Tab-separated table of C-alpha atoms in Angstrom:
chain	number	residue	atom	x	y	z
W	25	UNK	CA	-54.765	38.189	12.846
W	26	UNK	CA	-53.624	41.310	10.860
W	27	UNK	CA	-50.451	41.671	12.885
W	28	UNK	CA	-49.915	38.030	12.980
W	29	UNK	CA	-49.617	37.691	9.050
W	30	UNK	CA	-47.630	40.921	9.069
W	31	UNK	CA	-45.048	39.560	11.222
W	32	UNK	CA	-44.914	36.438	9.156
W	33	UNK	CA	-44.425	38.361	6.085
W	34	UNK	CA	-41.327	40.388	7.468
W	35	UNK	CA	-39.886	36.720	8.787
W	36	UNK	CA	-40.183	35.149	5.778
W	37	UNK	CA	-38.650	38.024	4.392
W	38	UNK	CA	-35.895	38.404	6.707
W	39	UNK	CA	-35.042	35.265	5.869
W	40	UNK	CA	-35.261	35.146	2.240
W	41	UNK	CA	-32.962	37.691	2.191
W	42	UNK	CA	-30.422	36.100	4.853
W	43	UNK	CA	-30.483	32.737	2.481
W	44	UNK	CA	-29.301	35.214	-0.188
W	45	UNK	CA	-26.713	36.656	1.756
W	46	UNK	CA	-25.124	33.451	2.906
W	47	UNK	CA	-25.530	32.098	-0.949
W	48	UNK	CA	-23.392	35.400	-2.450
W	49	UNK	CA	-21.037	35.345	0.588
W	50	UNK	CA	-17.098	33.916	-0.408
W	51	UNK	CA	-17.112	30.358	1.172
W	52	UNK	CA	-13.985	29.833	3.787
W	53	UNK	CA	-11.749	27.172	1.605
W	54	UNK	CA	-10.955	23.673	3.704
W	55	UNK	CA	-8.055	24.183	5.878
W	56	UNK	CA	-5.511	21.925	4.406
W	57	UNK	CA	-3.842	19.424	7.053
W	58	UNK	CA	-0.477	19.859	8.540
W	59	UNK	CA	0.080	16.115	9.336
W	60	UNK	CA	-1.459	12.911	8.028
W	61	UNK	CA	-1.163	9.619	9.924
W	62	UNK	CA	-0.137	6.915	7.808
W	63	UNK	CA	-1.424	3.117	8.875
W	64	UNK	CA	0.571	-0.177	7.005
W	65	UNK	CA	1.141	-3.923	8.293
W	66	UNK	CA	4.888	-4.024	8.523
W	67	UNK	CA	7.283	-5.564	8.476
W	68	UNK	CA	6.405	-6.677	4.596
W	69	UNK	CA	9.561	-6.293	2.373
W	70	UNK	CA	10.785	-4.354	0.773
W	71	UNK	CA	6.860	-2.664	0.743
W	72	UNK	CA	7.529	-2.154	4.296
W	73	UNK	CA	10.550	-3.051	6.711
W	74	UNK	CA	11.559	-2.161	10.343
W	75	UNK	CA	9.010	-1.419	12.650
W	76	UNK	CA	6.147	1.710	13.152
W	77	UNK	CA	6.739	5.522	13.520
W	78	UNK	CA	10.245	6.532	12.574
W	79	UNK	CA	11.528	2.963	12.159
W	80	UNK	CA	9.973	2.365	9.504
W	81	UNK	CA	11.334	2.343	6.492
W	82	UNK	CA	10.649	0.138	2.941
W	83	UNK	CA	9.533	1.889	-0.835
W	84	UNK	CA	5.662	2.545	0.383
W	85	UNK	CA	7.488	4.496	3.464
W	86	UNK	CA	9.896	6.267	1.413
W	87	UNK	CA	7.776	7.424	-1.483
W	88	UNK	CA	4.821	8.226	1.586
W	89	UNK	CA	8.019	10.716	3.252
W	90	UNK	CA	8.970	11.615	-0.072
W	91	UNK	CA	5.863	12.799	-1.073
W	92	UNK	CA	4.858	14.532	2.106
W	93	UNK	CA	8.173	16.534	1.725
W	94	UNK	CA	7.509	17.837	-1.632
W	95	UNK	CA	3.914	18.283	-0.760
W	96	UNK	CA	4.513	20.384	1.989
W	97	UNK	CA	2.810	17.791	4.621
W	98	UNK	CA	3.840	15.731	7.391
W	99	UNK	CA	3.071	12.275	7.943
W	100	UNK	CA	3.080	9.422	11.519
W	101	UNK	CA	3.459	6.022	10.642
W	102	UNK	CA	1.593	3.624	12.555
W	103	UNK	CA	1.657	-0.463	12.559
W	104	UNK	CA	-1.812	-2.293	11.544
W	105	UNK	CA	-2.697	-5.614	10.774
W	106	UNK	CA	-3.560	-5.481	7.413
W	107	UNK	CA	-7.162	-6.596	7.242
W	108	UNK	CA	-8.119	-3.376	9.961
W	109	UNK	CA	-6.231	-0.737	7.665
W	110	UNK	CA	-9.173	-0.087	5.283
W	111	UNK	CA	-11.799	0.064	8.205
W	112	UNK	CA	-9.731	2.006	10.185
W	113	UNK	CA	-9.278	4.245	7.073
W	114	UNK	CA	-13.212	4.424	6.635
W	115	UNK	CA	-13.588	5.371	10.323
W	116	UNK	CA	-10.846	8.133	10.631
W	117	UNK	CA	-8.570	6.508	12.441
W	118	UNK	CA	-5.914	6.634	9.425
W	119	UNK	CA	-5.596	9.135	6.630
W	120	UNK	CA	-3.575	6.848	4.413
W	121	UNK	CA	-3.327	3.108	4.098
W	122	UNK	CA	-0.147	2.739	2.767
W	123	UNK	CA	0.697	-1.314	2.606
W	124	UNK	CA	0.937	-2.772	-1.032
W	125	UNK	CA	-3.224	-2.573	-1.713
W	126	UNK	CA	-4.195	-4.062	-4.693
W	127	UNK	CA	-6.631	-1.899	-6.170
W	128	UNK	CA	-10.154	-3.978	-6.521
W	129	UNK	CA	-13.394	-3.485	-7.408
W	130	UNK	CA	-14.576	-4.402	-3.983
W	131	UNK	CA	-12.292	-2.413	-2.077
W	132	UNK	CA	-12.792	0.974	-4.279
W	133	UNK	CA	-16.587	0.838	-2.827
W	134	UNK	CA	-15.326	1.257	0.354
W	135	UNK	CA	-12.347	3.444	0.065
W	136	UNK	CA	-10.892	5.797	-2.746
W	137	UNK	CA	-7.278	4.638	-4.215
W	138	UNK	CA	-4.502	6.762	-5.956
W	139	UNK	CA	-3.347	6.592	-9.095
W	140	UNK	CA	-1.932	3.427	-8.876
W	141	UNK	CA	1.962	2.942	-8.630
W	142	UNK	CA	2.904	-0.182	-9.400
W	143	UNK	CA	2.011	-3.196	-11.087
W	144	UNK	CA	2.616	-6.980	-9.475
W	145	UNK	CA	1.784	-10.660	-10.096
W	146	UNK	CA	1.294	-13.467	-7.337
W	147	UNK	CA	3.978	-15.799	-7.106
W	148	UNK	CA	4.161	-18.965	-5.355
W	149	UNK	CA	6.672	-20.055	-2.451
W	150	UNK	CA	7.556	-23.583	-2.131
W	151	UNK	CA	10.707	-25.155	-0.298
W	152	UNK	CA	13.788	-25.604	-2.476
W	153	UNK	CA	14.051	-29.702	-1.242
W	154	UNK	CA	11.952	-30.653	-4.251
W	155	UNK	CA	9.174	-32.296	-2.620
W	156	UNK	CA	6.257	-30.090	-4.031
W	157	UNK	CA	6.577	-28.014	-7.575
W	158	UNK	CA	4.085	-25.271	-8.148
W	159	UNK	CA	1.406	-27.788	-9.684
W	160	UNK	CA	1.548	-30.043	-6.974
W	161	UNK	CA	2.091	-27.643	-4.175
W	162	UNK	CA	-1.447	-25.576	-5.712
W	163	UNK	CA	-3.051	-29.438	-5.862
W	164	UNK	CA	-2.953	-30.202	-2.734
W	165	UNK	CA	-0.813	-32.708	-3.386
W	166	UNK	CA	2.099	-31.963	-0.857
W	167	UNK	CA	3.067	-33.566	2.372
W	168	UNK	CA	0.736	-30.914	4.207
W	169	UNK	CA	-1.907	-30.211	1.396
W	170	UNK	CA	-2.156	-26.938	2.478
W	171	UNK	CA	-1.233	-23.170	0.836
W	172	UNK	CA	-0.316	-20.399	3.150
W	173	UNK	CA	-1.564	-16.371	2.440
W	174	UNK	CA	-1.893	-13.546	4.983
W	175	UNK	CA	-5.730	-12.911	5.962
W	176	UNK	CA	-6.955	-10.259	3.288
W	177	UNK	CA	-4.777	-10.318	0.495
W	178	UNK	CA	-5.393	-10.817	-3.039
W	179	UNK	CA	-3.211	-14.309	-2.538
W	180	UNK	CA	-5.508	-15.754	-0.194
W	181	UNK	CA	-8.246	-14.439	-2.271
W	182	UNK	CA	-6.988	-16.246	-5.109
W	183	UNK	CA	-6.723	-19.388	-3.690
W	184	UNK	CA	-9.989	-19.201	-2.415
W	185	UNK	CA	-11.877	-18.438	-5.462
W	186	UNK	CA	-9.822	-20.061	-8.102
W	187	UNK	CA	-8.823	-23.444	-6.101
W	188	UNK	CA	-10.900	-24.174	-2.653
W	189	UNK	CA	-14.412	-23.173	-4.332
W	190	UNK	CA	-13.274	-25.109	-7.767
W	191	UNK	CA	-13.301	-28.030	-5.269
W	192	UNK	CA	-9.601	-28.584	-5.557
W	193	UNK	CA	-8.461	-30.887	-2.449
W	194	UNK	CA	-6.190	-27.708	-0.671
W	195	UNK	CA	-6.309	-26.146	2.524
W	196	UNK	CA	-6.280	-22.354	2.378
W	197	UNK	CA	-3.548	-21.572	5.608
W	198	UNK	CA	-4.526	-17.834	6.205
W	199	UNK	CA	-1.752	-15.828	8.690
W	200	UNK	CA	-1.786	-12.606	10.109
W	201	UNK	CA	1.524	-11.384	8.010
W	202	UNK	CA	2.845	-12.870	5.365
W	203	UNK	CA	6.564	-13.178	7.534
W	204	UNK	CA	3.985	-15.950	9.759
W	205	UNK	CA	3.137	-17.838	6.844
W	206	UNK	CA	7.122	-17.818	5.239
W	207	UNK	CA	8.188	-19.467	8.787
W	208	UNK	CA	5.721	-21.658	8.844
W	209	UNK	CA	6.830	-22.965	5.461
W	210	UNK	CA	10.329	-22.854	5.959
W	211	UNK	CA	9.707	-25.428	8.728
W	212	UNK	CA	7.611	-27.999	6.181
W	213	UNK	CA	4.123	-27.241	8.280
W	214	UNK	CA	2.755	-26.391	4.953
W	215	UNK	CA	4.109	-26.682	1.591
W	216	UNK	CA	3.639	-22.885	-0.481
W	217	UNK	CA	3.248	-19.864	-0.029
W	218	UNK	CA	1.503	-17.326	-2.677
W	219	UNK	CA	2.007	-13.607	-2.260
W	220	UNK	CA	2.821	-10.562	-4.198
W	221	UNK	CA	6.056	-11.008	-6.779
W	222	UNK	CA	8.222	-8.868	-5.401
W	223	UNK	CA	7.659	-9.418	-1.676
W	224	UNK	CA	8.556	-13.463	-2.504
W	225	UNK	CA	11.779	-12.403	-3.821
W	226	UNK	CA	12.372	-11.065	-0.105
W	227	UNK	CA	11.492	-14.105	0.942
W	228	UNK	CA	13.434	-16.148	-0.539
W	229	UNK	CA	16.587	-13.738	-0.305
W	230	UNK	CA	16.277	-14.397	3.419
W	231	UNK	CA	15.890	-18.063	3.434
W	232	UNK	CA	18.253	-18.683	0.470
W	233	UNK	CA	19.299	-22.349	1.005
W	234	UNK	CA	15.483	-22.711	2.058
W	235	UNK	CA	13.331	-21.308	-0.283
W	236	UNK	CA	12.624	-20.620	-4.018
W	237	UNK	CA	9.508	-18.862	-6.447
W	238	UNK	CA	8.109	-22.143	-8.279
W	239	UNK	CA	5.931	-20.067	-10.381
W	240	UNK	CA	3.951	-16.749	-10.935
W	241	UNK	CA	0.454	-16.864	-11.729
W	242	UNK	CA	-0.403	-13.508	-13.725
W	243	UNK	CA	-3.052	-11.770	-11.824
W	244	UNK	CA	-1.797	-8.215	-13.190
W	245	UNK	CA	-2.746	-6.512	-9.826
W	246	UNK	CA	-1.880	-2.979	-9.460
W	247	UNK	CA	-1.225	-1.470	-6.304
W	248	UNK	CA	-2.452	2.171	-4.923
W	249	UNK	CA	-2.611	4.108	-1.796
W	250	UNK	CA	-5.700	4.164	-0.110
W	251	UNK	CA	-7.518	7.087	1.429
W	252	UNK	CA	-11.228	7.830	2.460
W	253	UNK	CA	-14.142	7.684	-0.111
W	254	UNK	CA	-14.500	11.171	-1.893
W	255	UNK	CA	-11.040	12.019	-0.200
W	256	UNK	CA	-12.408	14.616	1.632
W	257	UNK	CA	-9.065	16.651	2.786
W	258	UNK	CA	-7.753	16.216	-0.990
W	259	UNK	CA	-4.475	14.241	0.490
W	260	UNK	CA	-4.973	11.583	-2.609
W	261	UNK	CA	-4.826	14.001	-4.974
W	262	UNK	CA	-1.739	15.289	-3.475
W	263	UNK	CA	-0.142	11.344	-3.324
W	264	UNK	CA	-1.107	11.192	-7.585
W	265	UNK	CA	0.308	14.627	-8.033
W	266	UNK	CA	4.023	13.593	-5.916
W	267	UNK	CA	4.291	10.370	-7.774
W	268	UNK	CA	4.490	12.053	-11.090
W	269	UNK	CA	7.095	14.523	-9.327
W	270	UNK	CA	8.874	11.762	-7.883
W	271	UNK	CA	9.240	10.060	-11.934
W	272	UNK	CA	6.225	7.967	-12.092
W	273	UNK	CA	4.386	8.210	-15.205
W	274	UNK	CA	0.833	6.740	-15.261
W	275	UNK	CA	-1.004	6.301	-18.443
W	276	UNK	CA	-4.677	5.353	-19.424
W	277	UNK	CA	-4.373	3.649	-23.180
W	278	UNK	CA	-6.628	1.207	-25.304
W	279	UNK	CA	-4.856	-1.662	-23.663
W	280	UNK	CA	-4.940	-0.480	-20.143
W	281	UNK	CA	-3.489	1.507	-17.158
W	282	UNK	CA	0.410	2.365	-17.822
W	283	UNK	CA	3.126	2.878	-15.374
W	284	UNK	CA	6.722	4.056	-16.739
W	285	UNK	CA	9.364	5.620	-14.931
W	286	UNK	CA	11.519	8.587	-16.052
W	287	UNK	CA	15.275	7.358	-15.695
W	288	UNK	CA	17.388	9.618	-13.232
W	289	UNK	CA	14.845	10.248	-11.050
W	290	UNK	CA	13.956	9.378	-7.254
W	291	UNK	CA	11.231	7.217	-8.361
W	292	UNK	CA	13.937	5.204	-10.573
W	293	UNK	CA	16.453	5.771	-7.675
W	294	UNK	CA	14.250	4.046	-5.158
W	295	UNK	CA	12.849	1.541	-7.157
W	296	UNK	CA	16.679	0.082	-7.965
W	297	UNK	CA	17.382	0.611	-3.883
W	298	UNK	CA	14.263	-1.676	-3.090
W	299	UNK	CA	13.350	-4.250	-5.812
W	300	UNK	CA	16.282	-6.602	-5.998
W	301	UNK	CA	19.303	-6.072	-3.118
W	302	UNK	CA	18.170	-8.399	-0.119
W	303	UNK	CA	16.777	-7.284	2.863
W	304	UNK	CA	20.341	-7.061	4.558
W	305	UNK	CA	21.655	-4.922	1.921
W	306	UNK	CA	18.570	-2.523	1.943
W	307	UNK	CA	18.686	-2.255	5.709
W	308	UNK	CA	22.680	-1.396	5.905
W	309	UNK	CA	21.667	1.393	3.299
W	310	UNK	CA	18.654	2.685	5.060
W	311	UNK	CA	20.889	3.344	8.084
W	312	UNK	CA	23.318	4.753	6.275
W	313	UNK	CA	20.686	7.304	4.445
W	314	UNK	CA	17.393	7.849	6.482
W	315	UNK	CA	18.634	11.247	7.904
W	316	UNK	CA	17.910	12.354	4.426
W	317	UNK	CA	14.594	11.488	4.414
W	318	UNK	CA	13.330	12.049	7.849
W	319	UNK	CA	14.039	15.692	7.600
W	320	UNK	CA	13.606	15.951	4.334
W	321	UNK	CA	11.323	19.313	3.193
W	322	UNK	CA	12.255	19.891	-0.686
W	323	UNK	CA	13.122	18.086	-3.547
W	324	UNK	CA	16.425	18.810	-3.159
W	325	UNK	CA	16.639	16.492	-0.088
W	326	UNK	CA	14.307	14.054	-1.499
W	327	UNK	CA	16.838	13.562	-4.284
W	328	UNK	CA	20.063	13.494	-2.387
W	329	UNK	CA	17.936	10.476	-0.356
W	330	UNK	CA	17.238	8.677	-3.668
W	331	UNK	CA	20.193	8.774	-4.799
W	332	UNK	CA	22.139	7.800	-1.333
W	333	UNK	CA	19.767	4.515	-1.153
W	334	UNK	CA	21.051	3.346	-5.032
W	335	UNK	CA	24.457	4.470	-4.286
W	336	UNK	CA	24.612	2.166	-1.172
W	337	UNK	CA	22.532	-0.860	-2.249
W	338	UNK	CA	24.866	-1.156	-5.502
């Protein structure tokens, strides 16, 4: 019994004083990744345009490659529906949902956003014939009584909770991309369309004689990247740090969240390159830039990019 205590007494010991060795000891840092694989639901201009890997292209691609060079990462682009981005995000299967997210309450207990990057109101879609305006089209009151939004969005969520569940008489038309629901409309099987401001410009640009914005509705949504909860490699913190390099300033004041860009830079660059030319005119300058930016690794190259994409779309 003597030696049996005695042996417990130097193994208790032993390892007390491991514990205390492992506690002082310098902990290994995280490896930082080499590569990050970047999941959006393309083709949604001008967020996202051409097609996966390095066809893609759009201002979430660019400022995701732009980033990555400055950060000293690199990135794969892959195509996802957008309703599997976040759980695909949550189960490792993407670093980086990168897709024009509205940052919401619901979706930030799931998943950790950026600082966000840009701010955007829903606008509504209708045919330019004249047979629905935006109060009639929202009514129900078209030829169709329906509204079209791709599955997931803050559109479709907006209809739903602000019109179908206020028991107004419209059918909620949900598509797997937004490009679905714009044909579908163009063709009179339903009679609007409400989506993200600056992705119905697009729209319209493509279906000029078609198409036209009957009305925004001010939902103030901004948009971030999206990357695990508690982004565990630290590649979020890396996306907020590159959009301030890029020329993106983001603010928290009494009145709210901030954005401002610094003129002359690639965010200003880019953001003249993407938000107004038509999808035509972006492409033809994409083609005549994207060597730029798919071997970009500095600054430097970042900003010759930038400023090839303005230079071309003017």
């Amino acid at each position: 019994m003597r030696n049996m205590t005695r042996h417990a007494t130097i193994l208790g010991a032993t390892l007390t004083a491991l514990a205390i060795a492992l506690a002082l000891a310098p902990q290994r840092a995280a490896v930082a990744q080499d590569s990050y694989t970047i999941c959006s639901d393309i083709p949604w201009p001008p967020f996202e345009m051409g097609s996966g890997g390095q066809e893609a292209f759009g201002f979430d691609m660019d400022v995701m490659r732009a980033i990555a060079a400055i950060q000293g990462y690199d990135v794969e682009i892959q195509n996802l529906a957008f309703d599997s981005i976040i759980p695909a995000v949550r189960a490792g299967k993407c670093d980086i949902g990168a897709s024009g997210f509205t940052i919401t309450a619901k979706r930030d207990e799931a998943v950790d956003f950026t600082d966000p990057y840009y701010v955007s109101n829903q606008a509504v879609v209708t045919r330019s014939d004249g047979e629905v305006n935006v109060v009639t089209a929202m009514a129900g009151q078209g030829p169709n009584g329906a509204v079209g939004a791709q599955r997931g969005t803050t559109g479709a969520a907006w209809v739903k909770e602000n019109l179908v569940e206020n028991g107004v008489d419209v059918t909620l038309e949900l598509y797997e991309t937004y490009p679905l629901a714009i044909i579908d409309l163009v063709n009179g099987r339903i009679d609007a369309v409400i989506q993200d401001a600056p992705a119905s410009k697009s729209s319209v640009a493509a279906h000029p004689d078609a198409l036209t914005v009957a009305g925004v509705v001010n939902t103030y949504e901004y948009f971030g990247f999206v990357v695990p909860a508690g982004d565990p490699d630290g590649v979020g913190a890396k996306i907020s740090a590159g959009l301030g390099e890029l020329g993106l300033n983001v603010a928290d004041t009494a009145a709210g969240t901030e954005l401002s860009v610094q003129p002359g830079t690639p965010w200003a660059d880019l953001s003249s390159a993407y938000f107004g030319p038509d999808s035509e005119t972006i492409t033809a300058a994409w083609e005549a830039c994207k060597d730029g930016i798919l071997g970009a690794d500095s600054m430097g190259d970042v900003k010759s990019y930038a400023e090839c994409m303005a230079r071309e779309t003017k």
